[in-house]
Tab-separated table of N, CA and C in Angstrom:
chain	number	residue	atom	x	y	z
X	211	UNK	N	0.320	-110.606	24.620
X	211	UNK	CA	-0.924	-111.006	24.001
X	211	UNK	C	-0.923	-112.498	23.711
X	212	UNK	N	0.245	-113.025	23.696
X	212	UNK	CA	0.193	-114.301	22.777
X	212	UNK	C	-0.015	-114.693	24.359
X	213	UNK	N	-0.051	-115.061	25.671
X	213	UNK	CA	0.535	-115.779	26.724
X	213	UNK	C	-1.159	-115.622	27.360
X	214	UNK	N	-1.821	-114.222	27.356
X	214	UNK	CA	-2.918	-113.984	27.982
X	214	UNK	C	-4.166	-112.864	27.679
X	215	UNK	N	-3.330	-112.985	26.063
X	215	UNK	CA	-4.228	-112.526	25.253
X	215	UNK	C	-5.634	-112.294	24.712
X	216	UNK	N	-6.175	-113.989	25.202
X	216	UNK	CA	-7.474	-113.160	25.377
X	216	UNK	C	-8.606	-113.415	26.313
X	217	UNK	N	-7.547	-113.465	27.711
X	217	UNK	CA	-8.185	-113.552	28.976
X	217	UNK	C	-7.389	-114.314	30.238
X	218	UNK	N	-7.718	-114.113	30.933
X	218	UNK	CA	-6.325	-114.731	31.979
X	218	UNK	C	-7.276	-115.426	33.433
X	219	UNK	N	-8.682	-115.997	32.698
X	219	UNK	CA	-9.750	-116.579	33.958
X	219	UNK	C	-10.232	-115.581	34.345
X	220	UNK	N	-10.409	-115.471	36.273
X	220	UNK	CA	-10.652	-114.183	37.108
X	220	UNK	C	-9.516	-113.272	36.786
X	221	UNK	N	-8.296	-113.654	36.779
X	221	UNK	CA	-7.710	-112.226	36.816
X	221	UNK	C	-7.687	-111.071	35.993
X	222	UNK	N	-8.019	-109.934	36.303
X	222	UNK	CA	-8.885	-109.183	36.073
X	222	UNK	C	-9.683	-109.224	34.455
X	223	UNK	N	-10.437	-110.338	35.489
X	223	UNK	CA	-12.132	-110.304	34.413
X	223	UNK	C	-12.747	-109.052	34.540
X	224	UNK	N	-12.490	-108.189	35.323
X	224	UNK	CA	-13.554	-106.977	35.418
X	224	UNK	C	-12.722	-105.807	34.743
X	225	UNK	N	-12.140	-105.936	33.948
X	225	UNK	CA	-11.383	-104.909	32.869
X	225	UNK	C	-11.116	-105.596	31.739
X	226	UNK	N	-11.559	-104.069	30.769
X	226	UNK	CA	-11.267	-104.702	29.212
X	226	UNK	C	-9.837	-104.346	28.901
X	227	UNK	N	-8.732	-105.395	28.773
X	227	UNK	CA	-7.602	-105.375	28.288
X	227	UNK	C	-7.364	-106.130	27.061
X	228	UNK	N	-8.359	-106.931	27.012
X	228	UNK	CA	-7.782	-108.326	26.182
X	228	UNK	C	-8.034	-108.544	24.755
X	229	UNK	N	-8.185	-109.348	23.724
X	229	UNK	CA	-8.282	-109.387	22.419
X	229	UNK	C	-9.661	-109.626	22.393
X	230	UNK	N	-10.950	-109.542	21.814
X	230	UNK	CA	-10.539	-108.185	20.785
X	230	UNK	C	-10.902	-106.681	21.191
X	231	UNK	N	-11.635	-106.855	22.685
X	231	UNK	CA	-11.767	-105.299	23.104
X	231	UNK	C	-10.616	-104.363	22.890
X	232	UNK	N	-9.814	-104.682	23.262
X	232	UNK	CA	-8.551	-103.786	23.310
X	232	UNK	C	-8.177	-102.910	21.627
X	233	UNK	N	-8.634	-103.575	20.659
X	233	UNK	CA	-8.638	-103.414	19.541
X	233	UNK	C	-9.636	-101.868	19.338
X	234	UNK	N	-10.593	-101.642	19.976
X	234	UNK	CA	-11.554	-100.411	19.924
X	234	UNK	C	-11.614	-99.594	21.140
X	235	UNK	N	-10.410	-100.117	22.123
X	235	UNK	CA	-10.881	-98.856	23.509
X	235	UNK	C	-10.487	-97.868	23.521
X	236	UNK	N	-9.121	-97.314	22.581
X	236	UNK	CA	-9.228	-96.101	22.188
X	236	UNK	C	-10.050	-94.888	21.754
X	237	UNK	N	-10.737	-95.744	20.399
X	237	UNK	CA	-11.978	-94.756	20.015
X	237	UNK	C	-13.422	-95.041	20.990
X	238	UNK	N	-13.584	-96.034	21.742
X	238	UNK	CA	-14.593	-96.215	22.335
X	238	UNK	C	-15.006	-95.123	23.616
X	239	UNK	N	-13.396	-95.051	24.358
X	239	UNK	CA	-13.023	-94.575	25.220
X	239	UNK	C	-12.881	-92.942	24.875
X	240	UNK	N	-12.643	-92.263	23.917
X	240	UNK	CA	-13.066	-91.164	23.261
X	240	UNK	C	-14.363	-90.568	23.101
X	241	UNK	N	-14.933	-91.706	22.903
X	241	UNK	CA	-16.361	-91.544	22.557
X	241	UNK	C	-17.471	-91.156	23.951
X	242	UNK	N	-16.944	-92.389	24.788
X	242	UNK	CA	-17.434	-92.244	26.473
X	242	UNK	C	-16.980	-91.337	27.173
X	243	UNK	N	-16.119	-90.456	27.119
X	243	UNK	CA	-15.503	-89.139	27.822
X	243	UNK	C	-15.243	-88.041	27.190
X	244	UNK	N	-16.052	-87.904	26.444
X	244	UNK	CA	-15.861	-86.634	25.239
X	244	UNK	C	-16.695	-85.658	25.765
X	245	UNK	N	-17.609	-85.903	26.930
X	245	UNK	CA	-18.314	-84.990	27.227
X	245	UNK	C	-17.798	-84.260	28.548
X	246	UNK	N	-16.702	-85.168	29.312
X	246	UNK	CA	-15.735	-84.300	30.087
X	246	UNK	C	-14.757	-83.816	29.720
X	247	UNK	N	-13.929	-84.619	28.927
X	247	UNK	CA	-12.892	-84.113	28.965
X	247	UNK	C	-12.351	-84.943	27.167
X	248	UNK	N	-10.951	-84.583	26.699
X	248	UNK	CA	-10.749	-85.004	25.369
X	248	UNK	C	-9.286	-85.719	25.591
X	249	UNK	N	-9.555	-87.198	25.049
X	249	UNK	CA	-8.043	-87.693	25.174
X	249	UNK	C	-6.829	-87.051	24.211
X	250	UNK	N	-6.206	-87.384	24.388
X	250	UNK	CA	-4.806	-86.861	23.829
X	250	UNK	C	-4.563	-87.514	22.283
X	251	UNK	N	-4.194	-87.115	21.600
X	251	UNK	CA	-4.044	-87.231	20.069
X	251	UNK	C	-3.484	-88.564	20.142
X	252	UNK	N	-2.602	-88.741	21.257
X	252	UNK	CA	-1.418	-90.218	20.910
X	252	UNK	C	-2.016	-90.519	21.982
X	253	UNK	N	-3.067	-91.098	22.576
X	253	UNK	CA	-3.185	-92.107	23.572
X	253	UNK	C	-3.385	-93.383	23.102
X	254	UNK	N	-3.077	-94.489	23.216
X	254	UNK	CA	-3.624	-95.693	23.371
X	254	UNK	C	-3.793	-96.016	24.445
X	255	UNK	N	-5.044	-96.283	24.945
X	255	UNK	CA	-6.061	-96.973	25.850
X	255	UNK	C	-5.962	-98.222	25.591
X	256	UNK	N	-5.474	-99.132	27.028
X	256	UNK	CA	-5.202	-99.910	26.783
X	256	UNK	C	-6.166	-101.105	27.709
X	257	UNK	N	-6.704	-100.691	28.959
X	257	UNK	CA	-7.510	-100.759	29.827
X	257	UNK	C	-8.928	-99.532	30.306
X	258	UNK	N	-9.701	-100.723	30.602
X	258	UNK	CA	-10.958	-99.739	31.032
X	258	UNK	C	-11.561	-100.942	31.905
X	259	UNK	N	-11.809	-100.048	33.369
X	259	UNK	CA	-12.412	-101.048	34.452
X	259	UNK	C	-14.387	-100.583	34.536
X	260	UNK	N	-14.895	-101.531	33.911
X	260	UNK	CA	-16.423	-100.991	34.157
X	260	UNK	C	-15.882	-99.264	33.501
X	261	UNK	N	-15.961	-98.566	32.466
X	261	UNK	CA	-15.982	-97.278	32.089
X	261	UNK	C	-15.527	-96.542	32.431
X	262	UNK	N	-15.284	-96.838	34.242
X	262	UNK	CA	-15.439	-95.899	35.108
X	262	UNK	C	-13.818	-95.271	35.059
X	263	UNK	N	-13.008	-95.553	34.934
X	263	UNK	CA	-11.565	-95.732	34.640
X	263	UNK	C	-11.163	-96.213	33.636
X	264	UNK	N	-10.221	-95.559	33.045
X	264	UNK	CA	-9.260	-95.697	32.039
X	264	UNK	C	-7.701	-95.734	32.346
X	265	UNK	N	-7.055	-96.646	31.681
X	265	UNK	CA	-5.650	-96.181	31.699
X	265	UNK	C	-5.251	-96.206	30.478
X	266	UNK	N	-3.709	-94.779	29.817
X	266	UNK	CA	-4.099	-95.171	28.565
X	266	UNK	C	-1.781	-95.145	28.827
X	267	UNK	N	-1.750	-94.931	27.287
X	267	UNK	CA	-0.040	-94.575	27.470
X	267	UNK	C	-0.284	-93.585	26.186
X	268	UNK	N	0.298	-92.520	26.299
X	268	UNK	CA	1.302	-91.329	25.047
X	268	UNK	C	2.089	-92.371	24.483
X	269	UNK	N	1.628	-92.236	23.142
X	269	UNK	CA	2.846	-93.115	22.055
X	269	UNK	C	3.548	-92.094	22.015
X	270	UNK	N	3.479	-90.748	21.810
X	270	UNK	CA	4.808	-90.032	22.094
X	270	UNK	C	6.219	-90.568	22.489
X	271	UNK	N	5.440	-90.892	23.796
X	271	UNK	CA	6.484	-91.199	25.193
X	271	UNK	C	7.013	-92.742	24.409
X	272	UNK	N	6.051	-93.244	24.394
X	272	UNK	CA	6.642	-94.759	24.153
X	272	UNK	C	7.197	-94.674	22.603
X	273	UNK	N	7.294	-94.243	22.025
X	273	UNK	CA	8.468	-93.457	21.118
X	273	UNK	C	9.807	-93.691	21.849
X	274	UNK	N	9.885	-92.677	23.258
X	274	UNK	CA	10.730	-92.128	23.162
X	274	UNK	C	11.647	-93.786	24.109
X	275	UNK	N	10.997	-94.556	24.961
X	275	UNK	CA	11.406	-95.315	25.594
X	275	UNK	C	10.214	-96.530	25.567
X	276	UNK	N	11.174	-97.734	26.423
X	276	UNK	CA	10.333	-98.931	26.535
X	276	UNK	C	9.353	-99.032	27.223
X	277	UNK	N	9.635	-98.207	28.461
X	277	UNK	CA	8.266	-98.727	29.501
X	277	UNK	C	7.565	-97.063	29.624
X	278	UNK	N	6.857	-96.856	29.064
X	278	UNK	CA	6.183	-95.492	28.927
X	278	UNK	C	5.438	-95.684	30.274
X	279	UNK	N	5.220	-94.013	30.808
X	279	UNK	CA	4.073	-93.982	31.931
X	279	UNK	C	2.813	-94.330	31.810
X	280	UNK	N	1.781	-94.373	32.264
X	280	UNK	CA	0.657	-94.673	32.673
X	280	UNK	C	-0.134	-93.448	32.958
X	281	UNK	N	-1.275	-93.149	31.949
X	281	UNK	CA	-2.198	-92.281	32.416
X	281	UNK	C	-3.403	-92.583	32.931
X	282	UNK	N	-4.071	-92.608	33.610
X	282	UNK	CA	-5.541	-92.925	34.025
X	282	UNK	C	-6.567	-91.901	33.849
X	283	UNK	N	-7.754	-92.199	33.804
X	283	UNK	CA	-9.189	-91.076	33.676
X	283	UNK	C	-9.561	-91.865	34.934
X	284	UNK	N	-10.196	-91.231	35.691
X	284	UNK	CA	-11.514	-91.838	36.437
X	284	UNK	C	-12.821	-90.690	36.587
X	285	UNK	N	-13.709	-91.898	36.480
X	285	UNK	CA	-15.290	-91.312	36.411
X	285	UNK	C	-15.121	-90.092	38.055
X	286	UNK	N	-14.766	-90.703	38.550
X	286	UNK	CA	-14.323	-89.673	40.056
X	286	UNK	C	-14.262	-87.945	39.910
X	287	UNK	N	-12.982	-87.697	38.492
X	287	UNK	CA	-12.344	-86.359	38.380
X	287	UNK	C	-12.132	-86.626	37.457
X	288	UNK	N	-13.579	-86.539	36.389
X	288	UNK	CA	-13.809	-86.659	34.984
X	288	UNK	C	-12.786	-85.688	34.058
X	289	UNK	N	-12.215	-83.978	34.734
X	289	UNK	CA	-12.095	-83.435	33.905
X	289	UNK	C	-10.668	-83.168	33.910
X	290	UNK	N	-9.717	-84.762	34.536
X	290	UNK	CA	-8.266	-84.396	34.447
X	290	UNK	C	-7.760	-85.400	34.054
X	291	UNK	N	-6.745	-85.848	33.940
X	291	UNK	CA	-5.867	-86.971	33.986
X	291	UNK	C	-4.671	-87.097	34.596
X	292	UNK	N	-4.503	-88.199	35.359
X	292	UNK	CA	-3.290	-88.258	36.386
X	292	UNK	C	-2.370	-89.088	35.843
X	293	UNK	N	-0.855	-88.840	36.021
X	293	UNK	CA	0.226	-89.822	35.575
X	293	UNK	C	0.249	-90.253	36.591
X	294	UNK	N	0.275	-91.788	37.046
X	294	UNK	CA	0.761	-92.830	37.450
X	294	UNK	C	2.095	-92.831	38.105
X	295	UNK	N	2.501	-93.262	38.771
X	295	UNK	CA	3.965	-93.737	39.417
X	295	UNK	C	4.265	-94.853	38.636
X	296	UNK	N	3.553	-95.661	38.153
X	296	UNK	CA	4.645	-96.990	37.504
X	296	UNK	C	4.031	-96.376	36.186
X	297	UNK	N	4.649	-98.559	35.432
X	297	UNK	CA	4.745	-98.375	34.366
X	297	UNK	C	3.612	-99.466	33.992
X	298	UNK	N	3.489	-100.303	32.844
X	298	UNK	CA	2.469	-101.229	32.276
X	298	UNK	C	2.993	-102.279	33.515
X	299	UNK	N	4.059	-102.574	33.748
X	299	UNK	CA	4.448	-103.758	34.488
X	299	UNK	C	4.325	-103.558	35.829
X	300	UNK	N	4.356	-102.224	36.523
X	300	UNK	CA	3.946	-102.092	37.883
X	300	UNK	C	2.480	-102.270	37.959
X	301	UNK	N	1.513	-101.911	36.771
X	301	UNK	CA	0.489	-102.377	37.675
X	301	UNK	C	-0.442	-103.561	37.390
X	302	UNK	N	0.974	-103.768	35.944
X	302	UNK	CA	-0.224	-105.765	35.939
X	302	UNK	C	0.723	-106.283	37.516
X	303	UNK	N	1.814	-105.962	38.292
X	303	UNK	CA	2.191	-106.526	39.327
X	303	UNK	C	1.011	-106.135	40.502
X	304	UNK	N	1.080	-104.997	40.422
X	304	UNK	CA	-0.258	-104.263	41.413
X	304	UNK	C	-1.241	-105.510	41.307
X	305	UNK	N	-2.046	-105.422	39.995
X	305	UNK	CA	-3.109	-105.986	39.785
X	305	UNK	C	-3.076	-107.573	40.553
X	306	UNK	N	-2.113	-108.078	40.146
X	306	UNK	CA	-1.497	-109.684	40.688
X	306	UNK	C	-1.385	-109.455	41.816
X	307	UNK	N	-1.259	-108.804	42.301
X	307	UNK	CA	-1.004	-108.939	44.403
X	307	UNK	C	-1.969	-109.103	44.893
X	308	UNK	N	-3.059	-107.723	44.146
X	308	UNK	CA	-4.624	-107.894	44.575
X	308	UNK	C	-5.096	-108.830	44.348
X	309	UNK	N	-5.399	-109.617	43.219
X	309	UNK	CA	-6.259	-110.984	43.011
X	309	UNK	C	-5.204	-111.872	43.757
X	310	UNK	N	-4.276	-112.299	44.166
X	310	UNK	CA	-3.302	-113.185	45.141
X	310	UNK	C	-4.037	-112.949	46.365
X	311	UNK	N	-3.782	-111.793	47.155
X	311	UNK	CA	-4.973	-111.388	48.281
X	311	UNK	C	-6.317	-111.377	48.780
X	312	UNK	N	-6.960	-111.168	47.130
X	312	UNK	CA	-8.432	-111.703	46.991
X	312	UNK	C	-8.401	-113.331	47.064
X	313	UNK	N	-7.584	-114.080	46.261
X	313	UNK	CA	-8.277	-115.407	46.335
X	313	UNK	C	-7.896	-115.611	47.611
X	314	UNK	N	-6.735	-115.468	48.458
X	314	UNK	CA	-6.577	-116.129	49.658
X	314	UNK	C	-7.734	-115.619	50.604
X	315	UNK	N	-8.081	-114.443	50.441
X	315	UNK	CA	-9.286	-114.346	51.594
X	315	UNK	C	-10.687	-114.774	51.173
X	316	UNK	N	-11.024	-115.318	50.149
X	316	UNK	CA	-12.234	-116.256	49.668
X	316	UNK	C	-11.571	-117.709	50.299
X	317	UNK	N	-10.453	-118.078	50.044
X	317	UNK	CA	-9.696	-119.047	50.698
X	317	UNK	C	-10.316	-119.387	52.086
X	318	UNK	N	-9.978	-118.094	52.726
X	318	UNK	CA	-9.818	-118.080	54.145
X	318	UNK	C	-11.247	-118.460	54.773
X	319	UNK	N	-12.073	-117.251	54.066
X	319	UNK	CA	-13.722	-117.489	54.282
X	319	UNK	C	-14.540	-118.615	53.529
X	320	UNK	N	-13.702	-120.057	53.010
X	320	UNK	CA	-14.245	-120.966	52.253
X	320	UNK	C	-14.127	-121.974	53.276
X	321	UNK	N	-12.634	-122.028	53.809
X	321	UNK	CA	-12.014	-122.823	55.140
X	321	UNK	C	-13.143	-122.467	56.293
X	322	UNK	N	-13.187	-121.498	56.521
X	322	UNK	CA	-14.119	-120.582	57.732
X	322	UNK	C	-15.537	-121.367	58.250
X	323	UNK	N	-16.146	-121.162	56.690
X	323	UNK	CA	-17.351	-121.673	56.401
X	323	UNK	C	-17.586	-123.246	56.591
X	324	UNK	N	-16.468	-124.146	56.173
X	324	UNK	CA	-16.432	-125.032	56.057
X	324	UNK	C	-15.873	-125.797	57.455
X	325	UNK	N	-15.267	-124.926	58.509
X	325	UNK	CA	-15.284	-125.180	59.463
X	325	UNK	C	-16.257	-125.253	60.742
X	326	UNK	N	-16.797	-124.616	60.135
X	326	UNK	CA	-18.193	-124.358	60.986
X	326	UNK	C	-19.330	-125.314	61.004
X	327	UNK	N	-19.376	-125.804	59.848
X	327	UNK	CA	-20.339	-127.086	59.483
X	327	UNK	C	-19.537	-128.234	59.887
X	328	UNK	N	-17.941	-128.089	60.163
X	328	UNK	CA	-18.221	-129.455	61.302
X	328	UNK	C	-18.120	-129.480	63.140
């Protein structure tokens, strides 16, 4: 929080992670999916992309260890929740590959464009 706490530019501008959303996406996120399905007593929600997705973590779990799993909701298959293969750090890495990939191909199609006009 202290490093990119409360925003990190484009990278991912299109999810609420940051200060002070992050502070209410638990109960917010309760509130927006209560009509499919009911989060878990210990979730903290920690991300939400456009509503449509959630990821949250079991304080249970993170009780029990450092890098707790990853649960997600998506608007897709409102009435389940899937555990994840990583952890918080696999997919702010995920997330970083994609915007690395995105800017280079705005890159690519900026060069493109700009080649063409001469």
């Amino acid at each position: 929080m202290k490093i990119i706490g409360h925003g990190a530019g484009d990278f991912m501008s299109d999810v609420k992670m940051f200060f002070p959303d992050v502070l209410t996406l638990t109960e917010d996120s309760r509130a927006l999916i209560s009509d499919q399905i009911r989060l878990p007593d210990d979730a903290f929600v920690f991300a939400s992309r456009y509503g449509d997705q959630l990821l949250f973590h079991r304080l249970q779990e993170k009780m029990q260890g450092t890098d707790p799993p990853i649960y997600k909701w998506d608007s897709e298959e409102p009435n389940s929740f899937a555990r994840t293969d990583g952890s918080i750090w696999q997919f702010l890495e995920d997330e970083l590959d994609f915007f690395e990939d995105w800017q280079d191909e705005r890159k690519r199609e900026s060069h493109g464009k700009r080649d063409k006009k001469e």
